[in-house]
Amino acid sequence: MEEEHSGGVRRRWLVDVARWHPSPAQFQAAAALLPPHHRHAIARFVKEEDRKRALISRLLQYSLVHRVLGIPIHQIDIRRTIEGKPYLENGPPAFRNFNFNTSHQGDYVSIASELLCLVGLDIVCISKPQGETTVEFLKNFSSYLTVHEWDCIGRAAGSIGMLAEFYRYWCLKEAFVKAVGAGVGFGLHRLEFHHVEWSNISVYIDGIKSKKWRFCLFKLDEMHLVSL
């Protein structure tokens, strides 16, 4: 799936990796398109599904930069900040604020780019906890959400409803942290999200409503959510 805006600079790409079943030769041919350090990073994953997601994520980054900015693939220099956010090291001066973000979870890999705004992207898979109840599972995250958010989760219908509500908040928080490039050091409890039926989403940072951010939350299928 692809969406294109702002003269092609703002992009939204989504790939269903569950539909791709490459042979070993096909996988190696695709990986050969990437610089050696990316191939080595991909090879470190033990599970085949993890390697597929990692490969597609990196291919999307190079393909997006090439198609948006016109830089030849072999000249693209993508690096990561200390916190792990990918960025283009050698972008043209006219696009110095161009940035992108990726996410992969479950069946999907996605990438989003922006010309001027910081962009963060996150995909979550709503999975039932294994070996513990929903309440026990949610308690593991008690310090990451605010009282208001936990009240909203507690009012959801049944364990599945509570899980879905939790993952919506979690997805939004992760997208914000990835946008600012803060990494795991950013206290997620500092963020509090408000919404009207999960539209008109706003964020309060340290108790103060921020007007600098816009959020979208989408349901990809019954098990996957994505936030921007």
PDB file of C-alpha atoms in Angstrom:
ATOM      1  CA  MET A   1       0.000   0.000   0.000  1.00  0.00           C
ATOM      2  CA  GLU A   2       1.263   3.491  -0.833  1.00  0.00           C
ATOM      3  CA  GLU A   3       0.089   7.013  -0.111  1.00  0.00           C
ATOM      4  CA  GLU A   4       1.822  10.053  -1.570  1.00  0.00           C
ATOM      5  CA  HIS A   5       1.482  13.712  -0.573  1.00  0.00           C
ATOM      6  CA  SER A   6       3.267  17.080  -0.785  1.00  0.00           C
ATOM      7  CA  GLY A   7       4.722  16.613  -4.230  1.00  0.00           C
ATOM      8  CA  GLY A   8       5.857  13.095  -3.408  1.00  0.00           C
ATOM      9  CA  VAL A   9       8.004  14.035  -0.405  1.00  0.00           C
ATOM     10  CA  ARG A  10       5.492  12.873   2.203  1.00  0.00           C
ATOM     11  CA  ARG A  11       5.084   9.145   1.733  1.00  0.00           C
ATOM     12  CA  ARG A  12       3.324   6.313   3.501  1.00  0.00           C
ATOM     13  CA  TRP A  13       4.319   2.806   2.436  1.00  0.00           C
ATOM     14  CA  LEU A  14       3.039  -0.432   3.940  1.00  0.00           C
ATOM     15  CA  VAL A  15       4.148  -3.969   3.091  1.00  0.00           C
ATOM     16  CA  ASP A  16       2.433  -7.209   4.135  1.00  0.00           C
ATOM     17  CA  VAL A  17       5.464  -9.438   4.663  1.00  0.00           C
ATOM     18  CA  ALA A  18       3.287 -12.488   5.283  1.00  0.00           C
ATOM     19  CA  ARG A  19       2.613 -12.593   1.539  1.00  0.00           C
ATOM     20  CA  TRP A  20       6.294 -12.832   0.609  1.00  0.00           C
ATOM     21  CA  HIS A  21       7.841 -16.299   0.617  1.00  0.00           C
ATOM     22  CA  PRO A  22      11.288 -15.912  -0.961  1.00  0.00           C
ATOM     23  CA  SER A  23      13.620 -18.769  -1.744  1.00  0.00           C
ATOM     24  CA  PRO A  24      17.100 -18.505  -0.166  1.00  0.00           C
ATOM     25  CA  ALA A  25      18.435 -17.285  -3.515  1.00  0.00           C
ATOM     26  CA  GLN A  26      15.722 -14.627  -3.816  1.00  0.00           C
ATOM     27  CA  PHE A  27      16.382 -13.437  -0.280  1.00  0.00           C
ATOM     28  CA  GLN A  28      20.113 -13.137  -0.918  1.00  0.00           C
ATOM     29  CA  ALA A  29      19.509 -11.289  -4.185  1.00  0.00           C
ATOM     30  CA  ALA A  30      17.331  -8.739  -2.385  1.00  0.00           C
ATOM     31  CA  ALA A  31      19.844  -8.371   0.455  1.00  0.00           C
ATOM     32  CA  ALA A  32      22.655  -7.824  -2.062  1.00  0.00           C
ATOM     33  CA  LEU A  33      21.045  -4.476  -2.946  1.00  0.00           C
ATOM     34  CA  LEU A  34      22.059  -3.160   0.484  1.00  0.00           C
ATOM     35  CA  PRO A  35      25.487  -2.076   1.802  1.00  0.00           C
ATOM     36  CA  PRO A  36      27.432  -4.833   3.616  1.00  0.00           C
ATOM     37  CA  HIS A  37      26.833  -3.499   7.145  1.00  0.00           C
ATOM     38  CA  HIS A  38      23.065  -3.822   6.644  1.00  0.00           C
ATOM     39  CA  ARG A  39      23.421  -7.367   5.348  1.00  0.00           C
ATOM     40  CA  HIS A  40      25.466  -8.302   8.409  1.00  0.00           C
ATOM     41  CA  ALA A  41      22.854  -6.797  10.731  1.00  0.00           C
ATOM     42  CA  ILE A  42      20.065  -8.737   9.029  1.00  0.00           C
ATOM     43  CA  ALA A  43      21.998 -12.011   9.187  1.00  0.00           C
ATOM     44  CA  ARG A  44      22.248 -11.731  12.977  1.00  0.00           C
ATOM     45  CA  PHE A  45      18.518 -12.403  13.353  1.00  0.00           C
ATOM     46  CA  VAL A  46      17.847 -16.055  14.173  1.00  0.00           C
ATOM     47  CA  LYS A  47      14.231 -16.343  13.024  1.00  0.00           C
ATOM     48  CA  GLU A  48      13.389 -16.187   9.338  1.00  0.00           C
ATOM     49  CA  GLU A  49      10.415 -13.859   9.900  1.00  0.00           C
ATOM     50  CA  ASP A  50      12.644 -11.395  11.769  1.00  0.00           C
ATOM     51  CA  ARG A  51      15.171 -11.438   8.927  1.00  0.00           C
ATOM     52  CA  LYS A  52      12.400 -10.770   6.407  1.00  0.00           C
ATOM     53  CA  ARG A  53      11.081  -7.794   8.352  1.00  0.00           C
ATOM     54  CA  ALA A  54      14.580  -6.374   8.839  1.00  0.00           C
ATOM     55  CA  LEU A  55      15.402  -6.768   5.141  1.00  0.00           C
ATOM     56  CA  ILE A  56      12.203  -5.144   3.917  1.00  0.00           C
ATOM     57  CA  SER A  57      12.548  -2.291   6.396  1.00  0.00           C
ATOM     58  CA  ARG A  58      16.000  -1.438   5.078  1.00  0.00           C
ATOM     59  CA  LEU A  59      14.978  -1.840   1.439  1.00  0.00           C
ATOM     60  CA  LEU A  60      12.062   0.538   2.013  1.00  0.00           C
ATOM     61  CA  GLN A  61      14.415   3.170   3.432  1.00  0.00           C
ATOM     62  CA  TYR A  62      16.737   3.122   0.430  1.00  0.00           C
ATOM     63  CA  SER A  63      13.882   2.901  -2.053  1.00  0.00           C
ATOM     64  CA  LEU A  64      12.041   5.832  -0.471  1.00  0.00           C
ATOM     65  CA  VAL A  65      15.102   8.096  -0.401  1.00  0.00           C
ATOM     66  CA  HIS A  66      15.890   7.180  -4.012  1.00  0.00           C
ATOM     67  CA  ARG A  67      12.360   7.838  -5.272  1.00  0.00           C
ATOM     68  CA  VAL A  68      11.765  11.016  -3.279  1.00  0.00           C
ATOM     69  CA  LEU A  69      15.146  12.729  -3.554  1.00  0.00           C
ATOM     70  CA  GLY A  70      16.529  11.098  -6.676  1.00  0.00           C
ATOM     71  CA  ILE A  71      19.791  10.014  -5.045  1.00  0.00           C
ATOM     72  CA  PRO A  72      21.295   6.923  -6.723  1.00  0.00           C
ATOM     73  CA  ILE A  73      20.972   3.866  -4.500  1.00  0.00           C
ATOM     74  CA  HIS A  74      24.725   3.324  -4.218  1.00  0.00           C
ATOM     75  CA  GLN A  75      25.234   6.925  -3.042  1.00  0.00           C
ATOM     76  CA  ILE A  76      22.636   6.863  -0.266  1.00  0.00           C
ATOM     77  CA  ASP A  77      24.165   7.002   3.217  1.00  0.00           C
ATOM     78  CA  ILE A  78      21.623   6.035   5.877  1.00  0.00           C
ATOM     79  CA  ARG A  79      22.790   6.022   9.471  1.00  0.00           C
ATOM     80  CA  ARG A  80      21.207   5.809  12.906  1.00  0.00           C
ATOM     81  CA  THR A  81      21.274   8.152  15.860  1.00  0.00           C
ATOM     82  CA  ILE A  82      22.500   6.876  19.220  1.00  0.00           C
ATOM     83  CA  GLU A  83      18.847   6.288  20.100  1.00  0.00           C
ATOM     84  CA  GLY A  84      18.330   4.235  16.927  1.00  0.00           C
ATOM     85  CA  LYS A  85      16.372   6.586  14.643  1.00  0.00           C
ATOM     86  CA  PRO A  86      17.453   6.229  10.996  1.00  0.00           C
ATOM     87  CA  TYR A  87      18.423   9.365   9.110  1.00  0.00           C
ATOM     88  CA  LEU A  88      19.937  10.383   5.795  1.00  0.00           C
ATOM     89  CA  GLU A  89      23.511  11.560   6.257  1.00  0.00           C
ATOM     90  CA  ASN A  90      24.032  13.009   2.757  1.00  0.00           C
ATOM     91  CA  GLY A  91      20.700  14.628   1.876  1.00  0.00           C
ATOM     92  CA  PRO A  92      20.615  17.666  -0.434  1.00  0.00           C
ATOM     93  CA  PRO A  93      20.571  21.096   1.313  1.00  0.00           C
ATOM     94  CA  ALA A  94      17.116  21.882  -0.109  1.00  0.00           C
ATOM     95  CA  PHE A  95      15.734  18.937   1.886  1.00  0.00           C
ATOM     96  CA  ARG A  96      17.752  19.320   5.082  1.00  0.00           C
ATOM     97  CA  ASN A  97      14.659  18.732   7.250  1.00  0.00           C
ATOM     98  CA  PHE A  98      13.539  15.648   5.303  1.00  0.00           C
ATOM     99  CA  ASN A  99      13.178  12.713   7.678  1.00  0.00           C
ATOM    100  CA  PHE A 100      11.569   9.301   7.802  1.00  0.00           C
ATOM    101  CA  ASN A 101      10.698   6.594  10.266  1.00  0.00           C
ATOM    102  CA  THR A 102      10.040   2.878  10.021  1.00  0.00           C
ATOM    103  CA  SER A 103       8.260   0.221  12.044  1.00  0.00           C
ATOM    104  CA  HIS A 104       7.711  -3.505  11.739  1.00  0.00           C
ATOM    105  CA  GLN A 105       5.584  -5.830  13.816  1.00  0.00           C
ATOM    106  CA  GLY A 106       3.718  -9.026  13.063  1.00  0.00           C
ATOM    107  CA  ASP A 107       2.753  -9.203   9.387  1.00  0.00           C
ATOM    108  CA  TYR A 108       3.621  -5.628   8.463  1.00  0.00           C
ATOM    109  CA  VAL A 109       6.530  -3.325   7.705  1.00  0.00           C
ATOM    110  CA  SER A 110       5.908   0.375   7.134  1.00  0.00           C
ATOM    111  CA  ILE A 111       7.737   3.627   6.450  1.00  0.00           C
ATOM    112  CA  ALA A 112       6.644   7.269   6.522  1.00  0.00           C
ATOM    113  CA  SER A 113       8.473  10.420   5.427  1.00  0.00           C
ATOM    114  CA  GLU A 114       8.003  14.163   5.913  1.00  0.00           C
ATOM    115  CA  LEU A 115       9.602  17.239   4.350  1.00  0.00           C
ATOM    116  CA  LEU A 116       9.462  19.637   7.319  1.00  0.00           C
ATOM    117  CA  CYS A 117       7.803  17.942  10.297  1.00  0.00           C
ATOM    118  CA  LEU A 118       9.341  15.288  12.492  1.00  0.00           C
ATOM    119  CA  VAL A 119       7.631  11.970  11.819  1.00  0.00           C
ATOM    120  CA  GLY A 120       7.244   8.936  14.044  1.00  0.00           C
ATOM    121  CA  LEU A 121       5.638   5.646  13.121  1.00  0.00           C
ATOM    122  CA  ASP A 122       4.724   2.572  15.134  1.00  0.00           C
ATOM    123  CA  ILE A 123       2.947  -0.716  14.450  1.00  0.00           C
ATOM    124  CA  VAL A 124       1.637  -2.974  17.202  1.00  0.00           C
ATOM    125  CA  CYS A 125       0.191  -6.455  17.106  1.00  0.00           C
ATOM    126  CA  ILE A 126      -2.657  -7.011  19.564  1.00  0.00           C
ATOM    127  CA  SER A 127      -1.670 -10.380  20.978  1.00  0.00           C
ATOM    128  CA  LYS A 128      -3.129 -12.219  23.937  1.00  0.00           C
ATOM    129  CA  PRO A 129      -0.670 -12.658  26.818  1.00  0.00           C
ATOM    130  CA  GLN A 130       0.806 -16.111  27.285  1.00  0.00           C
ATOM    131  CA  GLY A 131       0.997 -17.693  30.729  1.00  0.00           C
ATOM    132  CA  GLU A 132      -0.700 -14.803  32.545  1.00  0.00           C
ATOM    133  CA  THR A 133      -4.047 -13.054  32.647  1.00  0.00           C
ATOM    134  CA  THR A 134      -4.740  -9.796  30.853  1.00  0.00           C
ATOM    135  CA  VAL A 135      -4.733  -7.915  34.158  1.00  0.00           C
ATOM    136  CA  GLU A 136      -1.383  -9.455  35.133  1.00  0.00           C
ATOM    137  CA  PHE A 137       0.042  -8.566  31.737  1.00  0.00           C
ATOM    138  CA  LEU A 138      -1.137  -4.970  31.924  1.00  0.00           C
ATOM    139  CA  LYS A 139       0.340  -4.528  35.405  1.00  0.00           C
ATOM    140  CA  ASN A 140       3.778  -4.922  33.852  1.00  0.00           C
ATOM    141  CA  PHE A 141       3.204  -1.527  32.192  1.00  0.00           C
ATOM    142  CA  SER A 142       1.631   0.262  35.143  1.00  0.00           C
ATOM    143  CA  SER A 143       4.321   2.953  35.316  1.00  0.00           C
ATOM    144  CA  TYR A 144       4.189   3.874  31.628  1.00  0.00           C
ATOM    145  CA  LEU A 145       0.603   5.150  31.404  1.00  0.00           C
ATOM    146  CA  THR A 146      -1.200   7.885  33.312  1.00  0.00           C
ATOM    147  CA  VAL A 147      -4.137   7.537  35.687  1.00  0.00           C
ATOM    148  CA  HIS A 148      -6.456   8.923  33.007  1.00  0.00           C
ATOM    149  CA  GLU A 149      -5.256   6.382  30.447  1.00  0.00           C
ATOM    150  CA  TRP A 150      -5.593   3.475  32.882  1.00  0.00           C
ATOM    151  CA  ASP A 151      -9.134   4.619  33.725  1.00  0.00           C
ATOM    152  CA  CYS A 152     -10.017   4.484  30.020  1.00  0.00           C
ATOM    153  CA  ILE A 153      -8.485   1.019  29.703  1.00  0.00           C
ATOM    154  CA  GLY A 154     -10.374  -0.189  32.767  1.00  0.00           C
ATOM    155  CA  ARG A 155     -13.697   0.923  31.275  1.00  0.00           C
ATOM    156  CA  ALA A 156     -13.188  -1.136  28.101  1.00  0.00           C
ATOM    157  CA  ALA A 157     -15.401  -4.165  27.575  1.00  0.00           C
ATOM    158  CA  GLY A 158     -13.729  -7.447  28.549  1.00  0.00           C
ATOM    159  CA  SER A 159     -10.130  -8.537  28.381  1.00  0.00           C
ATOM    160  CA  ILE A 160      -9.880  -8.156  24.582  1.00  0.00           C
ATOM    161  CA  GLY A 161     -11.260  -4.631  24.793  1.00  0.00           C
ATOM    162  CA  MET A 162      -8.786  -3.745  27.530  1.00  0.00           C
ATOM    163  CA  LEU A 163      -5.885  -5.121  25.509  1.00  0.00           C
ATOM    164  CA  ALA A 164      -6.939  -3.209  22.396  1.00  0.00           C
ATOM    165  CA  GLU A 165      -7.307  -0.002  24.382  1.00  0.00           C
ATOM    166  CA  PHE A 166      -3.889  -0.471  25.985  1.00  0.00           C
ATOM    167  CA  TYR A 167      -2.199  -1.102  22.644  1.00  0.00           C
ATOM    168  CA  ARG A 168      -3.746   2.044  21.164  1.00  0.00           C
ATOM    169  CA  TYR A 169      -2.137   4.171  23.851  1.00  0.00           C
ATOM    170  CA  TRP A 170       1.118   2.239  23.611  1.00  0.00           C
ATOM    171  CA  CYS A 171       1.242   2.649  19.826  1.00  0.00           C
ATOM    172  CA  LEU A 172       0.767   6.418  20.072  1.00  0.00           C
ATOM    173  CA  LYS A 173       3.404   6.800  22.776  1.00  0.00           C
ATOM    174  CA  GLU A 174       5.935   4.802  20.790  1.00  0.00           C
ATOM    175  CA  ALA A 175       5.274   6.852  17.634  1.00  0.00           C
ATOM    176  CA  PHE A 176       5.890  10.085  19.565  1.00  0.00           C
ATOM    177  CA  VAL A 177       9.133   8.846  21.105  1.00  0.00           C
ATOM    178  CA  LYS A 178      10.333   7.646  17.710  1.00  0.00           C
ATOM    179  CA  ALA A 179       9.481  11.018  16.152  1.00  0.00           C
ATOM    180  CA  VAL A 180      11.590  12.979  18.629  1.00  0.00           C
ATOM    181  CA  GLY A 181      14.291  10.304  18.550  1.00  0.00           C
ATOM    182  CA  ALA A 182      14.411  10.122  22.339  1.00  0.00           C
ATOM    183  CA  GLY A 183      14.694   6.350  22.641  1.00  0.00           C
ATOM    184  CA  VAL A 184      13.874   4.321  25.731  1.00  0.00           C
ATOM    185  CA  GLY A 185      15.128   7.073  28.019  1.00  0.00           C
ATOM    186  CA  PHE A 186      12.014   9.167  27.458  1.00  0.00           C
ATOM    187  CA  GLY A 187       9.508   8.602  30.244  1.00  0.00           C
ATOM    188  CA  LEU A 188       6.314   7.398  28.570  1.00  0.00           C
ATOM    189  CA  HIS A 189       4.355   8.390  31.679  1.00  0.00           C
ATOM    190  CA  ARG A 190       5.063  12.015  30.734  1.00  0.00           C
ATOM    191  CA  LEU A 191       2.707  11.620  27.766  1.00  0.00           C
ATOM    192  CA  GLU A 192      -1.063  11.562  28.197  1.00  0.00           C
ATOM    193  CA  PHE A 193      -3.321  11.088  25.193  1.00  0.00           C
ATOM    194  CA  HIS A 194      -6.883  12.353  24.859  1.00  0.00           C
ATOM    195  CA  HIS A 195      -9.291  11.565  22.049  1.00  0.00           C
ATOM    196  CA  VAL A 196     -12.889  11.436  20.885  1.00  0.00           C
ATOM    197  CA  GLU A 197     -13.567   7.831  19.804  1.00  0.00           C
ATOM    198  CA  TRP A 198      -9.889   7.726  18.765  1.00  0.00           C
ATOM    199  CA  SER A 199     -10.206  10.728  16.471  1.00  0.00           C
ATOM    200  CA  ASN A 200      -9.119  14.300  17.286  1.00  0.00           C
ATOM    201  CA  ILE A 201      -6.212  12.802  19.205  1.00  0.00           C
ATOM    202  CA  SER A 202      -4.156  15.212  21.303  1.00  0.00           C
ATOM    203  CA  VAL A 203      -1.212  14.821  23.650  1.00  0.00           C
ATOM    204  CA  TYR A 204      -0.391  16.396  26.988  1.00  0.00           C
ATOM    205  CA  ILE A 205       3.331  16.492  27.771  1.00  0.00           C
ATOM    206  CA  ASP A 206       4.119  16.840  31.464  1.00  0.00           C
ATOM    207  CA  GLY A 207       0.514  17.890  31.995  1.00  0.00           C
ATOM    208  CA  ILE A 208       0.480  20.630  29.324  1.00  0.00           C
ATOM    209  CA  LYS A 209      -1.460  20.215  26.075  1.00  0.00           C
ATOM    210  CA  SER A 210       0.840  20.424  23.061  1.00  0.00           C
ATOM    211  CA  LYS A 211      -0.376  22.037  19.832  1.00  0.00           C
ATOM    212  CA  LYS A 212       2.740  21.068  17.899  1.00  0.00           C
ATOM    213  CA  TRP A 213       1.779  17.478  17.191  1.00  0.00           C
ATOM    214  CA  ARG A 214      -0.815  15.695  15.074  1.00  0.00           C
ATOM    215  CA  PHE A 215      -1.688  12.031  15.496  1.00  0.00           C
ATOM    216  CA  CYS A 216      -3.451   9.435  13.391  1.00  0.00           C
ATOM    217  CA  LEU A 217      -4.302   5.906  14.482  1.00  0.00           C
ATOM    218  CA  PHE A 218      -5.350   3.248  11.966  1.00  0.00           C
ATOM    219  CA  LYS A 219      -6.578  -0.324  12.206  1.00  0.00           C
ATOM    220  CA  LEU A 220      -4.755  -2.411   9.614  1.00  0.00           C
ATOM    221  CA  ASP A 221      -6.704  -5.579  10.390  1.00  0.00           C
ATOM    222  CA  GLU A 222      -8.169  -7.299  13.434  1.00  0.00           C
ATOM    223  CA  MET A 223      -4.747  -7.770  15.006  1.00  0.00           C
ATOM    224  CA  HIS A 224      -2.612  -4.810  13.893  1.00  0.00           C
ATOM    225  CA  LEU A 225      -2.669  -1.060  14.603  1.00  0.00           C
ATOM    226  CA  VAL A 226      -0.441   1.674  13.190  1.00  0.00           C
ATOM    227  CA  SER A 227       0.018   5.209  14.477  1.00  0.00           C
ATOM    228  CA  LEU A 228       1.627   8.297  12.976  1.00  0.00           C
TER     229      LEU A 228
END
